[in-house]
Amino acid sequence: MTRLTPLPPDEWDDDVRDALSPLLAASRANPRDAGEILATLVRHRPLTRAYLEFNAYLLRGSTLSARVREIALMRAVHWRRCDYLWEHHVELAKRAGLTAAEIDGIRSGSLDQGLDGLVIRVVDELERDSTIADDTWASLGRHLDDRQRMDLVFTVGGYHLLALAVNAFGIESGDSPR
């Protein structure tokens, strides 16, 4: 059930474009190109700008590889039962080098080899226990440095938050790109 709808096109102004600027180029900061999530979030411009600065870091500035980021965030949105974000990130995961079978393994939790499997385990532990077990943290340290482990935790948390918002606001996929 949709609770919040995208901001109507006639209400888009410079404040809206400014709120979207951490993530979208000015040429994409419009009702057609912004997508359903961003077009809905701009109903609260200061919150949108603050969140997008954080989200832009997770997507562009993080020390994680695109592959690790996509595995982590897809597992996180799977836990939140957010089909909207899952579907959006399938293509991004493919661009990051994940195969269709590996993407299915993220959903089922059967992607269990090497760092990929460890990332699944981290997300599952964070979901189940709200922390990472000492042995998992140590194993992760054999693959990732401290900054990368921090980025991993914040990526999971950032996408849990976004998935919760998408679900709570009832944001549904429209015809526009996301």
mmCIF file with all atom_site columns, N, CA and C in Angstrom, residues 69-142:
data_model
loop_
_atom_site.group_PDB
_atom_site.id
_atom_site.type_symbol
_atom_site.label_atom_id
_atom_site.label_alt_id
_atom_site.label_comp_id
_atom_site.label_asym_id
_atom_site.label_entity_id
_atom_site.label_seq_id
_atom_site.pdbx_PDB_ins_code
_atom_site.Cartn_x
_atom_site.Cartn_y
_atom_site.Cartn_z
_atom_site.occupancy
_atom_site.B_iso_or_equiv
_atom_site.pdbx_formal_charge
_atom_site.auth_seq_id
_atom_site.auth_comp_id
_atom_site.auth_asym_id
_atom_site.auth_atom_id
_atom_site.pdbx_PDB_model_num
ATOM 1   N N  . ARG A 1 69  ? 30.219 -4.863  -1.764  1.00 0.00 ? 69  ARG A N  1
ATOM 2   C CA . ARG A 1 69  ? 29.123 -3.946  -1.441  1.00 0.00 ? 69  ARG A CA 1
ATOM 3   C C  . ARG A 1 69  ? 27.792 -4.534  -1.884  1.00 0.00 ? 69  ARG A C  1
ATOM 4   N N  . GLU A 1 70  ? 27.720 -5.028  -3.108  1.00 0.00 ? 70  GLU A N  1
ATOM 5   C CA . GLU A 1 70  ? 26.449 -5.553  -3.618  1.00 0.00 ? 70  GLU A CA 1
ATOM 6   C C  . GLU A 1 70  ? 26.016 -6.814  -2.881  1.00 0.00 ? 70  GLU A C  1
ATOM 7   N N  . ILE A 1 71  ? 26.952 -7.691  -2.553  1.00 0.00 ? 71  ILE A N  1
ATOM 8   C CA . ILE A 1 71  ? 26.593 -8.879  -1.781  1.00 0.00 ? 71  ILE A CA 1
ATOM 9   C C  . ILE A 1 71  ? 26.009 -8.455  -0.429  1.00 0.00 ? 71  ILE A C  1
ATOM 10  N N  . ALA A 1 72  ? 26.679 -7.539  0.237   1.00 0.00 ? 72  ALA A N  1
ATOM 11  C CA . ALA A 1 72  ? 26.233 -7.105  1.568   1.00 0.00 ? 72  ALA A CA 1
ATOM 12  C C  . ALA A 1 72  ? 24.874 -6.425  1.511   1.00 0.00 ? 72  ALA A C  1
ATOM 13  N N  . LEU A 1 73  ? 24.719 -5.479  0.605   1.00 0.00 ? 73  LEU A N  1
ATOM 14  C CA . LEU A 1 73  ? 23.462 -4.730  0.617   1.00 0.00 ? 73  LEU A CA 1
ATOM 15  C C  . LEU A 1 73  ? 22.303 -5.574  0.103   1.00 0.00 ? 73  LEU A C  1
ATOM 16  N N  . MET A 1 74  ? 22.573 -6.487  -0.843  1.00 0.00 ? 74  MET A N  1
ATOM 17  C CA . MET A 1 74  ? 21.481 -7.339  -1.315  1.00 0.00 ? 74  MET A CA 1
ATOM 18  C C  . MET A 1 74  ? 21.026 -8.314  -0.228  1.00 0.00 ? 74  MET A C  1
ATOM 19  N N  . ARG A 1 75  ? 21.977 -8.837  0.533   1.00 0.00 ? 75  ARG A N  1
ATOM 20  C CA . ARG A 1 75  ? 21.593 -9.717  1.639   1.00 0.00 ? 75  ARG A CA 1
ATOM 21  C C  . ARG A 1 75  ? 20.805 -8.919  2.682   1.00 0.00 ? 75  ARG A C  1
ATOM 22  N N  . ALA A 1 76  ? 21.232 -7.680  2.931   1.00 0.00 ? 76  ALA A N  1
ATOM 23  C CA . ALA A 1 76  ? 20.536 -6.824  3.899   1.00 0.00 ? 76  ALA A CA 1
ATOM 24  C C  . ALA A 1 76  ? 19.111 -6.522  3.445   1.00 0.00 ? 76  ALA A C  1
ATOM 25  N N  . VAL A 1 77  ? 18.915 -6.161  2.174   1.00 0.00 ? 77  VAL A N  1
ATOM 26  C CA . VAL A 1 77  ? 17.554 -5.850  1.722   1.00 0.00 ? 77  VAL A CA 1
ATOM 27  C C  . VAL A 1 77  ? 16.706 -7.120  1.616   1.00 0.00 ? 77  VAL A C  1
ATOM 28  N N  . HIS A 1 78  ? 17.356 -8.260  1.396   1.00 0.00 ? 78  HIS A N  1
ATOM 29  C CA . HIS A 1 78  ? 16.616 -9.526  1.432   1.00 0.00 ? 78  HIS A CA 1
ATOM 30  C C  . HIS A 1 78  ? 16.043 -9.755  2.835   1.00 0.00 ? 78  HIS A C  1
ATOM 31  N N  . TRP A 1 79  ? 16.874 -9.532  3.855   1.00 0.00 ? 79  TRP A N  1
ATOM 32  C CA . TRP A 1 79  ? 16.390 -9.678  5.232   1.00 0.00 ? 79  TRP A CA 1
ATOM 33  C C  . TRP A 1 79  ? 15.201 -8.751  5.508   1.00 0.00 ? 79  TRP A C  1
ATOM 34  N N  . ARG A 1 80  ? 15.197 -7.573  4.910   1.00 0.00 ? 80  ARG A N  1
ATOM 35  C CA . ARG A 1 80  ? 14.128 -6.600  5.130   1.00 0.00 ? 80  ARG A CA 1
ATOM 36  C C  . ARG A 1 80  ? 12.948 -6.850  4.199   1.00 0.00 ? 80  ARG A C  1
ATOM 37  N N  . ARG A 1 81  ? 13.020 -7.888  3.360   1.00 0.00 ? 81  ARG A N  1
ATOM 38  C CA . ARG A 1 81  ? 11.942 -8.228  2.426   1.00 0.00 ? 81  ARG A CA 1
ATOM 39  C C  . ARG A 1 81  ? 11.567 -7.033  1.547   1.00 0.00 ? 81  ARG A C  1
ATOM 40  N N  . CYS A 1 82  ? 12.589 -6.381  1.007   1.00 0.00 ? 82  CYS A N  1
ATOM 41  C CA . CYS A 1 82  ? 12.376 -5.199  0.171   1.00 0.00 ? 82  CYS A CA 1
ATOM 42  C C  . CYS A 1 82  ? 12.646 -5.563  -1.297  1.00 0.00 ? 82  CYS A C  1
ATOM 43  N N  . ASP A 1 83  ? 11.603 -6.048  -1.952  1.00 0.00 ? 83  ASP A N  1
ATOM 44  C CA . ASP A 1 83  ? 11.737 -6.461  -3.348  1.00 0.00 ? 83  ASP A CA 1
ATOM 45  C C  . ASP A 1 83  ? 12.155 -5.313  -4.257  1.00 0.00 ? 83  ASP A C  1
ATOM 46  N N  . TYR A 1 84  ? 11.671 -4.126  -3.948  1.00 0.00 ? 84  TYR A N  1
ATOM 47  C CA . TYR A 1 84  ? 12.012 -2.955  -4.768  1.00 0.00 ? 84  TYR A CA 1
ATOM 48  C C  . TYR A 1 84  ? 13.521 -2.783  -4.856  1.00 0.00 ? 84  TYR A C  1
ATOM 49  N N  . LEU A 1 85  ? 14.205 -2.740  -3.719  1.00 0.00 ? 85  LEU A N  1
ATOM 50  C CA . LEU A 1 85  ? 15.661 -2.561  -3.729  1.00 0.00 ? 85  LEU A CA 1
ATOM 51  C C  . LEU A 1 85  ? 16.372 -3.789  -4.272  1.00 0.00 ? 85  LEU A C  1
ATOM 52  N N  . TRP A 1 86  ? 15.859 -4.968  -3.969  1.00 0.00 ? 86  TRP A N  1
ATOM 53  C CA . TRP A 1 86  ? 16.462 -6.192  -4.500  1.00 0.00 ? 86  TRP A CA 1
ATOM 54  C C  . TRP A 1 86  ? 16.495 -6.126  -6.028  1.00 0.00 ? 86  TRP A C  1
ATOM 55  N N  . GLU A 1 87  ? 15.351 -5.862  -6.620  1.00 0.00 ? 87  GLU A N  1
ATOM 56  C CA . GLU A 1 87  ? 15.265 -5.834  -8.085  1.00 0.00 ? 87  GLU A CA 1
ATOM 57  C C  . GLU A 1 87  ? 16.169 -4.762  -8.683  1.00 0.00 ? 87  GLU A C  1
ATOM 58  N N  . HIS A 1 88  ? 16.220 -3.623  -8.049  1.00 0.00 ? 88  HIS A N  1
ATOM 59  C CA . HIS A 1 88  ? 17.081 -2.544  -8.537  1.00 0.00 ? 88  HIS A CA 1
ATOM 60  C C  . HIS A 1 88  ? 18.554 -2.970  -8.522  1.00 0.00 ? 88  HIS A C  1
ATOM 61  N N  . HIS A 1 89  ? 18.952 -3.682  -7.492  1.00 0.00 ? 89  HIS A N  1
ATOM 62  C CA . HIS A 1 89  ? 20.368 -4.018  -7.346  1.00 0.00 ? 89  HIS A CA 1
ATOM 63  C C  . HIS A 1 89  ? 20.793 -5.283  -8.091  1.00 0.00 ? 89  HIS A C  1
ATOM 64  N N  . VAL A 1 90  ? 19.867 -6.028  -8.643  1.00 0.00 ? 90  VAL A N  1
ATOM 65  C CA . VAL A 1 90  ? 20.255 -7.198  -9.441  1.00 0.00 ? 90  VAL A CA 1
ATOM 66  C C  . VAL A 1 90  ? 21.162 -6.765  -10.595 1.00 0.00 ? 90  VAL A C  1
ATOM 67  N N  . GLU A 1 91  ? 20.770 -5.739  -11.317 1.00 0.00 ? 91  GLU A N  1
ATOM 68  C CA . GLU A 1 91  ? 21.598 -5.262  -12.446 1.00 0.00 ? 91  GLU A CA 1
ATOM 69  C C  . GLU A 1 91  ? 22.935 -4.707  -11.959 1.00 0.00 ? 91  GLU A C  1
ATOM 70  N N  . LEU A 1 92  ? 22.915 -3.992  -10.852 1.00 0.00 ? 92  LEU A N  1
ATOM 71  C CA . LEU A 1 92  ? 24.163 -3.451  -10.310 1.00 0.00 ? 92  LEU A CA 1
ATOM 72  C C  . LEU A 1 92  ? 25.091 -4.580  -9.870  1.00 0.00 ? 92  LEU A C  1
ATOM 73  N N  . ALA A 1 93  ? 24.517 -5.634  -9.313  1.00 0.00 ? 93  ALA A N  1
ATOM 74  C CA . ALA A 1 93  ? 25.323 -6.793  -8.902  1.00 0.00 ? 93  ALA A CA 1
ATOM 75  C C  . ALA A 1 93  ? 25.947 -7.469  -10.122 1.00 0.00 ? 93  ALA A C  1
ATOM 76  N N  . LYS A 1 94  ? 25.199 -7.578  -11.187 1.00 0.00 ? 94  LYS A N  1
ATOM 77  C CA . LYS A 1 94  ? 25.750 -8.161  -12.421 1.00 0.00 ? 94  LYS A CA 1
ATOM 78  C C  . LYS A 1 94  ? 26.901 -7.310  -12.943 1.00 0.00 ? 94  LYS A C  1
ATOM 79  N N  . ARG A 1 95  ? 26.731 -6.002  -12.896 1.00 0.00 ? 95  ARG A N  1
ATOM 80  C CA . ARG A 1 95  ? 27.818 -5.107  -13.325 1.00 0.00 ? 95  ARG A CA 1
ATOM 81  C C  . ARG A 1 95  ? 29.049 -5.245  -12.425 1.00 0.00 ? 95  ARG A C  1
ATOM 82  N N  . ALA A 1 96  ? 28.824 -5.643  -11.176 1.00 0.00 ? 96  ALA A N  1
ATOM 83  C CA . ALA A 1 96  ? 29.933 -5.837  -10.230 1.00 0.00 ? 96  ALA A CA 1
ATOM 84  C C  . ALA A 1 96  ? 30.569 -7.217  -10.391 1.00 0.00 ? 96  ALA A C  1
ATOM 85  N N  . GLY A 1 97  ? 30.081 -8.008  -11.351 1.00 0.00 ? 97  GLY A N  1
ATOM 86  C CA . GLY A 1 97  ? 30.692 -9.293  -11.648 1.00 0.00 ? 97  GLY A CA 1
ATOM 87  C C  . GLY A 1 97  ? 30.003 -10.513 -11.079 1.00 0.00 ? 97  GLY A C  1
ATOM 88  N N  . LEU A 1 98  ? 28.871 -10.333 -10.439 1.00 0.00 ? 98  LEU A N  1
ATOM 89  C CA . LEU A 1 98  ? 28.140 -11.473 -9.882  1.00 0.00 ? 98  LEU A CA 1
ATOM 90  C C  . LEU A 1 98  ? 27.301 -12.147 -10.964 1.00 0.00 ? 98  LEU A C  1
ATOM 91  N N  . THR A 1 99  ? 27.278 -13.453 -10.946 1.00 0.00 ? 99  THR A N  1
ATOM 92  C CA . THR A 1 99  ? 26.474 -14.218 -11.891 1.00 0.00 ? 99  THR A CA 1
ATOM 93  C C  . THR A 1 99  ? 25.055 -14.373 -11.356 1.00 0.00 ? 99  THR A C  1
ATOM 94  N N  . ALA A 1 100 ? 24.149 -14.823 -12.209 1.00 0.00 ? 100 ALA A N  1
ATOM 95  C CA . ALA A 1 100 ? 22.773 -15.070 -11.782 1.00 0.00 ? 100 ALA A CA 1
ATOM 96  C C  . ALA A 1 100 ? 22.740 -16.112 -10.660 1.00 0.00 ? 100 ALA A C  1
ATOM 97  N N  . ALA A 1 101 ? 23.564 -17.140 -10.778 1.00 0.00 ? 101 ALA A N  1
ATOM 98  C CA . ALA A 1 101 ? 23.611 -18.172 -9.738  1.00 0.00 ? 101 ALA A CA 1
ATOM 99  C C  . ALA A 1 101 ? 24.125 -17.597 -8.416  1.00 0.00 ? 101 ALA A C  1
ATOM 100 N N  . GLU A 1 102 ? 25.122 -16.729 -8.476  1.00 0.00 ? 102 GLU A N  1
ATOM 101 C CA . GLU A 1 102 ? 25.633 -16.107 -7.247  1.00 0.00 ? 102 GLU A CA 1
ATOM 102 C C  . GLU A 1 102 ? 24.587 -15.179 -6.630  1.00 0.00 ? 102 GLU A C  1
ATOM 103 N N  . ILE A 1 103 ? 23.844 -14.478 -7.459  1.00 0.00 ? 103 ILE A N  1
ATOM 104 C CA . ILE A 1 103 ? 22.780 -13.607 -6.945  1.00 0.00 ? 103 ILE A CA 1
ATOM 105 C C  . ILE A 1 103 ? 21.706 -14.457 -6.263  1.00 0.00 ? 103 ILE A C  1
ATOM 106 N N  . ASP A 1 104 ? 21.369 -15.590 -6.858  1.00 0.00 ? 104 ASP A N  1
ATOM 107 C CA . ASP A 1 104 ? 20.437 -16.519 -6.197  1.00 0.00 ? 104 ASP A CA 1
ATOM 108 C C  . ASP A 1 104 ? 21.018 -17.005 -4.869  1.00 0.00 ? 104 ASP A C  1
ATOM 109 N N  . GLY A 1 105 ? 22.337 -17.219 -4.836  1.00 0.00 ? 105 GLY A N  1
ATOM 110 C CA . GLY A 1 105 ? 23.006 -17.650 -3.612  1.00 0.00 ? 105 GLY A CA 1
ATOM 111 C C  . GLY A 1 105 ? 22.976 -16.601 -2.516  1.00 0.00 ? 105 GLY A C  1
ATOM 112 N N  . ILE A 1 106 ? 22.964 -15.331 -2.894  1.00 0.00 ? 106 ILE A N  1
ATOM 113 C CA . ILE A 1 106 ? 22.814 -14.266 -1.896  1.00 0.00 ? 106 ILE A CA 1
ATOM 114 C C  . ILE A 1 106 ? 21.448 -14.390 -1.237  1.00 0.00 ? 106 ILE A C  1
ATOM 115 N N  . ARG A 1 107 ? 20.443 -14.570 -2.045  1.00 0.00 ? 107 ARG A N  1
ATOM 116 C CA . ARG A 1 107 ? 19.071 -14.669 -1.517  1.00 0.00 ? 107 ARG A CA 1
ATOM 117 C C  . ARG A 1 107 ? 18.927 -15.890 -0.607  1.00 0.00 ? 107 ARG A C  1
ATOM 118 N N  . SER A 1 108 ? 19.432 -17.035 -1.051  1.00 0.00 ? 108 SER A N  1
ATOM 119 C CA . SER A 1 108 ? 19.244 -18.277 -0.291  1.00 0.00 ? 108 SER A CA 1
ATOM 120 C C  . SER A 1 108 ? 20.244 -18.440 0.856   1.00 0.00 ? 108 SER A C  1
ATOM 121 N N  . GLY A 1 109 ? 21.316 -17.641 0.831   1.00 0.00 ? 109 GLY A N  1
ATOM 122 C CA . GLY A 1 109 ? 22.359 -17.778 1.843   1.00 0.00 ? 109 GLY A CA 1
ATOM 123 C C  . GLY A 1 109 ? 23.346 -18.879 1.516   1.00 0.00 ? 109 GLY A C  1
ATOM 124 N N  . SER A 1 110 ? 23.255 -19.423 0.309   1.00 0.00 ? 110 SER A N  1
ATOM 125 C CA . SER A 1 110 ? 24.129 -20.541 -0.072  1.00 0.00 ? 110 SER A CA 1
ATOM 126 C C  . SER A 1 110 ? 25.420 -20.087 -0.744  1.00 0.00 ? 110 SER A C  1
ATOM 127 N N  . LEU A 1 111 ? 25.601 -18.792 -0.896  1.00 0.00 ? 111 LEU A N  1
ATOM 128 C CA . LEU A 1 111 ? 26.864 -18.270 -1.418  1.00 0.00 ? 111 LEU A CA 1
ATOM 129 C C  . LEU A 1 111 ? 27.842 -18.330 -0.248  1.00 0.00 ? 111 LEU A C  1
ATOM 130 N N  . ASP A 1 112 ? 28.617 -19.404 -0.180  1.00 0.00 ? 112 ASP A N  1
ATOM 131 C CA . ASP A 1 112 ? 29.366 -19.647 1.045   1.00 0.00 ? 112 ASP A CA 1
ATOM 132 C C  . ASP A 1 112 ? 30.859 -19.847 0.850   1.00 0.00 ? 112 ASP A C  1
ATOM 133 N N  . GLN A 1 113 ? 31.394 -19.437 -0.268  1.00 0.00 ? 113 GLN A N  1
ATOM 134 C CA . GLN A 1 113 ? 32.821 -19.600 -0.518  1.00 0.00 ? 113 GLN A CA 1
ATOM 135 C C  . GLN A 1 113 ? 33.587 -18.308 -0.238  1.00 0.00 ? 113 GLN A C  1
ATOM 136 N N  . GLY A 1 114 ? 34.707 -18.420 0.406   1.00 0.00 ? 114 GLY A N  1
ATOM 137 C CA . GLY A 1 114 ? 35.641 -17.307 0.595   1.00 0.00 ? 114 GLY A CA 1
ATOM 138 C C  . GLY A 1 114 ? 35.012 -16.067 1.176   1.00 0.00 ? 114 GLY A C  1
ATOM 139 N N  . LEU A 1 115 ? 35.457 -14.923 0.677   1.00 0.00 ? 115 LEU A N  1
ATOM 140 C CA . LEU A 1 115 ? 34.977 -13.641 1.173   1.00 0.00 ? 115 LEU A CA 1
ATOM 141 C C  . LEU A 1 115 ? 33.480 -13.476 0.927   1.00 0.00 ? 115 LEU A C  1
ATOM 142 N N  . ASP A 1 116 ? 32.982 -13.944 -0.204  1.00 0.00 ? 116 ASP A N  1
ATOM 143 C CA . ASP A 1 116 ? 31.548 -13.825 -0.486  1.00 0.00 ? 116 ASP A CA 1
ATOM 144 C C  . ASP A 1 116 ? 30.716 -14.467 0.627   1.00 0.00 ? 116 ASP A C  1
ATOM 145 N N  . GLY A 1 117 ? 31.065 -15.678 1.001   1.00 0.00 ? 117 GLY A N  1
ATOM 146 C CA . GLY A 1 117 ? 30.339 -16.372 2.054   1.00 0.00 ? 117 GLY A CA 1
ATOM 147 C C  . GLY A 1 117 ? 30.497 -15.699 3.406   1.00 0.00 ? 117 GLY A C  1
ATOM 148 N N  . LEU A 1 118 ? 31.665 -15.152 3.634   1.00 0.00 ? 118 LEU A N  1
ATOM 149 C CA . LEU A 1 118 ? 31.913 -14.443 4.888   1.00 0.00 ? 118 LEU A CA 1
ATOM 150 C C  . LEU A 1 118 ? 31.050 -13.188 4.990   1.00 0.00 ? 118 LEU A C  1
ATOM 151 N N  . VAL A 1 119 ? 30.878 -12.494 3.877   1.00 0.00 ? 119 VAL A N  1
ATOM 152 C CA . VAL A 1 119 ? 30.023 -11.303 3.863   1.00 0.00 ? 119 VAL A CA 1
ATOM 153 C C  . VAL A 1 119 ? 28.581 -11.691 4.174   1.00 0.00 ? 119 VAL A C  1
ATOM 154 N N  . ILE A 1 120 ? 28.107 -12.795 3.594   1.00 0.00 ? 120 ILE A N  1
ATOM 155 C CA . ILE A 1 120 ? 26.757 -13.289 3.908   1.00 0.00 ? 120 ILE A CA 1
ATOM 156 C C  . ILE A 1 120 ? 26.652 -13.564 5.401   1.00 0.00 ? 120 ILE A C  1
ATOM 157 N N  . ARG A 1 121 ? 27.664 -14.217 5.959   1.00 0.00 ? 121 ARG A N  1
ATOM 158 C CA . ARG A 1 121 ? 27.668 -14.542 7.388   1.00 0.00 ? 121 ARG A CA 1
ATOM 159 C C  . ARG A 1 121 ? 27.631 -13.271 8.242   1.00 0.00 ? 121 ARG A C  1
ATOM 160 N N  . VAL A 1 122 ? 28.391 -12.260 7.851   1.00 0.00 ? 122 VAL A N  1
ATOM 161 C CA . VAL A 1 122 ? 28.386 -10.988 8.581   1.00 0.00 ? 122 VAL A CA 1
ATOM 162 C C  . VAL A 1 122 ? 26.989 -10.380 8.599   1.00 0.00 ? 122 VAL A C  1
ATOM 163 N N  . VAL A 1 123 ? 26.365 -10.307 7.427   1.00 0.00 ? 123 VAL A N  1
ATOM 164 C CA . VAL A 1 123 ? 25.026 -9.712  7.358   1.00 0.00 ? 123 VAL A CA 1
ATOM 165 C C  . VAL A 1 123 ? 24.042 -10.518 8.212   1.00 0.00 ? 123 VAL A C  1
ATOM 166 N N  . ASP A 1 124 ? 24.116 -11.827 8.117   1.00 0.00 ? 124 ASP A N  1
ATOM 167 C CA . ASP A 1 124 ? 23.205 -12.666 8.898   1.00 0.00 ? 124 ASP A CA 1
ATOM 168 C C  . ASP A 1 124 ? 23.425 -12.486 10.400  1.00 0.00 ? 124 ASP A C  1
ATOM 169 N N  . GLU A 1 125 ? 24.675 -12.404 10.815  1.00 0.00 ? 125 GLU A N  1
ATOM 170 C CA . GLU A 1 125 ? 24.952 -12.192 12.251  1.00 0.00 ? 125 GLU A CA 1
ATOM 171 C C  . GLU A 1 125 ? 24.457 -10.823 12.708  1.00 0.00 ? 125 GLU A C  1
ATOM 172 N N  . LEU A 1 126 ? 24.684 -9.793  11.890  1.00 0.00 ? 126 LEU A N  1
ATOM 173 C CA . LEU A 1 126 ? 24.199 -8.460  12.254  1.00 0.00 ? 126 LEU A CA 1
ATOM 174 C C  . LEU A 1 126 ? 22.678 -8.463  12.376  1.00 0.00 ? 126 LEU A C  1
ATOM 175 N N  . GLU A 1 127 ? 22.011 -9.157  11.482  1.00 0.00 ? 127 GLU A N  1
ATOM 176 C CA . GLU A 1 127 ? 20.555 -9.240  11.540  1.00 0.00 ? 127 GLU A CA 1
ATOM 177 C C  . GLU A 1 127 ? 20.098 -10.012 12.773  1.00 0.00 ? 127 GLU A C  1
ATOM 178 N N  . ARG A 1 128 ? 20.689 -11.147 12.984  1.00 0.00 ? 128 ARG A N  1
ATOM 179 C CA . ARG A 1 128 ? 20.249 -12.033 14.065  1.00 0.00 ? 128 ARG A CA 1
ATOM 180 C C  . ARG A 1 128 ? 20.696 -11.544 15.451  1.00 0.00 ? 128 ARG A C  1
ATOM 181 N N  . ASP A 1 129 ? 21.940 -11.068 15.556  1.00 0.00 ? 129 ASP A N  1
ATOM 182 C CA . ASP A 1 129 ? 22.536 -10.778 16.854  1.00 0.00 ? 129 ASP A CA 1
ATOM 183 C C  . ASP A 1 129 ? 22.834 -9.299  17.106  1.00 0.00 ? 129 ASP A C  1
ATOM 184 N N  . SER A 1 130 ? 22.664 -8.467  16.100  1.00 0.00 ? 130 SER A N  1
ATOM 185 C CA . SER A 1 130 ? 23.005 -7.042  16.171  1.00 0.00 ? 130 SER A CA 1
ATOM 186 C C  . SER A 1 130 ? 24.488 -6.804  16.446  1.00 0.00 ? 130 SER A C  1
ATOM 187 N N  . THR A 1 131 ? 25.306 -7.790  16.109  1.00 0.00 ? 131 THR A N  1
ATOM 188 C CA . THR A 1 131 ? 26.749 -7.673  16.228  1.00 0.00 ? 131 THR A CA 1
ATOM 189 C C  . THR A 1 131 ? 27.389 -8.740  15.352  1.00 0.00 ? 131 THR A C  1
ATOM 190 N N  . ILE A 1 132 ? 28.701 -8.735  15.319  1.00 0.00 ? 132 ILE A N  1
ATOM 191 C CA . ILE A 1 132 ? 29.463 -9.731  14.576  1.00 0.00 ? 132 ILE A CA 1
ATOM 192 C C  . ILE A 1 132 ? 30.255 -10.547 15.587  1.00 0.00 ? 132 ILE A C  1
ATOM 193 N N  . ALA A 1 133 ? 30.184 -11.861 15.469  1.00 0.00 ? 133 ALA A N  1
ATOM 194 C CA . ALA A 1 133 ? 30.913 -12.745 16.385  1.00 0.00 ? 133 ALA A CA 1
ATOM 195 C C  . ALA A 1 133 ? 32.412 -12.505 16.259  1.00 0.00 ? 133 ALA A C  1
ATOM 196 N N  . ASP A 1 134 ? 33.135 -12.729 17.350  1.00 0.00 ? 134 ASP A N  1
ATOM 197 C CA . ASP A 1 134 ? 34.584 -12.504 17.358  1.00 0.00 ? 134 ASP A CA 1
ATOM 198 C C  . ASP A 1 134 ? 35.305 -13.297 16.281  1.00 0.00 ? 134 ASP A C  1
ATOM 199 N N  . ASP A 1 135 ? 34.930 -14.561 16.092  1.00 0.00 ? 135 ASP A N  1
ATOM 200 C CA . ASP A 1 135 ? 35.613 -15.377 15.079  1.00 0.00 ? 135 ASP A CA 1
ATOM 201 C C  . ASP A 1 135 ? 35.305 -14.879 13.664  1.00 0.00 ? 135 ASP A C  1
ATOM 202 N N  . THR A 1 136 ? 34.088 -14.387 13.454  1.00 0.00 ? 136 THR A N  1
ATOM 203 C CA . THR A 1 136 ? 33.740 -13.831 12.143  1.00 0.00 ? 136 THR A CA 1
ATOM 204 C C  . THR A 1 136 ? 34.526 -12.551 11.895  1.00 0.00 ? 136 THR A C  1
ATOM 205 N N  . TRP A 1 137 ? 34.617 -11.703 12.908  1.00 0.00 ? 137 TRP A N  1
ATOM 206 C CA . TRP A 1 137 ? 35.387 -10.456 12.790  1.00 0.00 ? 137 TRP A CA 1
ATOM 207 C C  . TRP A 1 137 ? 36.843 -10.765 12.448  1.00 0.00 ? 137 TRP A C  1
ATOM 208 N N  . ALA A 1 138 ? 37.420 -11.738 13.149  1.00 0.00 ? 138 ALA A N  1
ATOM 209 C CA . ALA A 1 138 ? 38.812 -12.122 12.890  1.00 0.00 ? 138 ALA A CA 1
ATOM 210 C C  . ALA A 1 138 ? 38.966 -12.683 11.471  1.00 0.00 ? 138 ALA A C  1
ATOM 211 N N  . SER A 1 139 ? 38.053 -13.523 11.040  1.00 0.00 ? 139 SER A N  1
ATOM 212 C CA . SER A 1 139 ? 38.112 -14.069 9.681   1.00 0.00 ? 139 SER A CA 1
ATOM 213 C C  . SER A 1 139 ? 37.992 -12.956 8.651   1.00 0.00 ? 139 SER A C  1
ATOM 214 N N  . LEU A 1 140 ? 37.119 -12.022 8.906   1.00 0.00 ? 140 LEU A N  1
ATOM 215 C CA . LEU A 1 140 ? 36.949 -10.885 8.004   1.00 0.00 ? 140 LEU A CA 1
ATOM 216 C C  . LEU A 1 140 ? 38.241 -10.080 7.903   1.00 0.00 ? 140 LEU A C  1
ATOM 217 N N  . GLY A 1 141 ? 38.969 -9.987  9.022   1.00 0.00 ? 141 GLY A N  1
ATOM 218 C CA . GLY A 1 141 ? 40.238 -9.256  9.052   1.00 0.00 ? 141 GLY A CA 1
ATOM 219 C C  . GLY A 1 141 ? 41.319 -9.879  8.183   1.00 0.00 ? 141 GLY A C  1
ATOM 220 N N  . ARG A 1 142 ? 41.163 -11.128 7.794   1.00 0.00 ? 142 ARG A N  1
ATOM 221 C CA . ARG A 1 142 ? 42.116 -11.757 6.877   1.00 0.00 ? 142 ARG A CA 1
ATOM 222 C C  . ARG A 1 142 ? 41.882 -11.317 5.433   1.00 0.00 ? 142 ARG A C  1
#
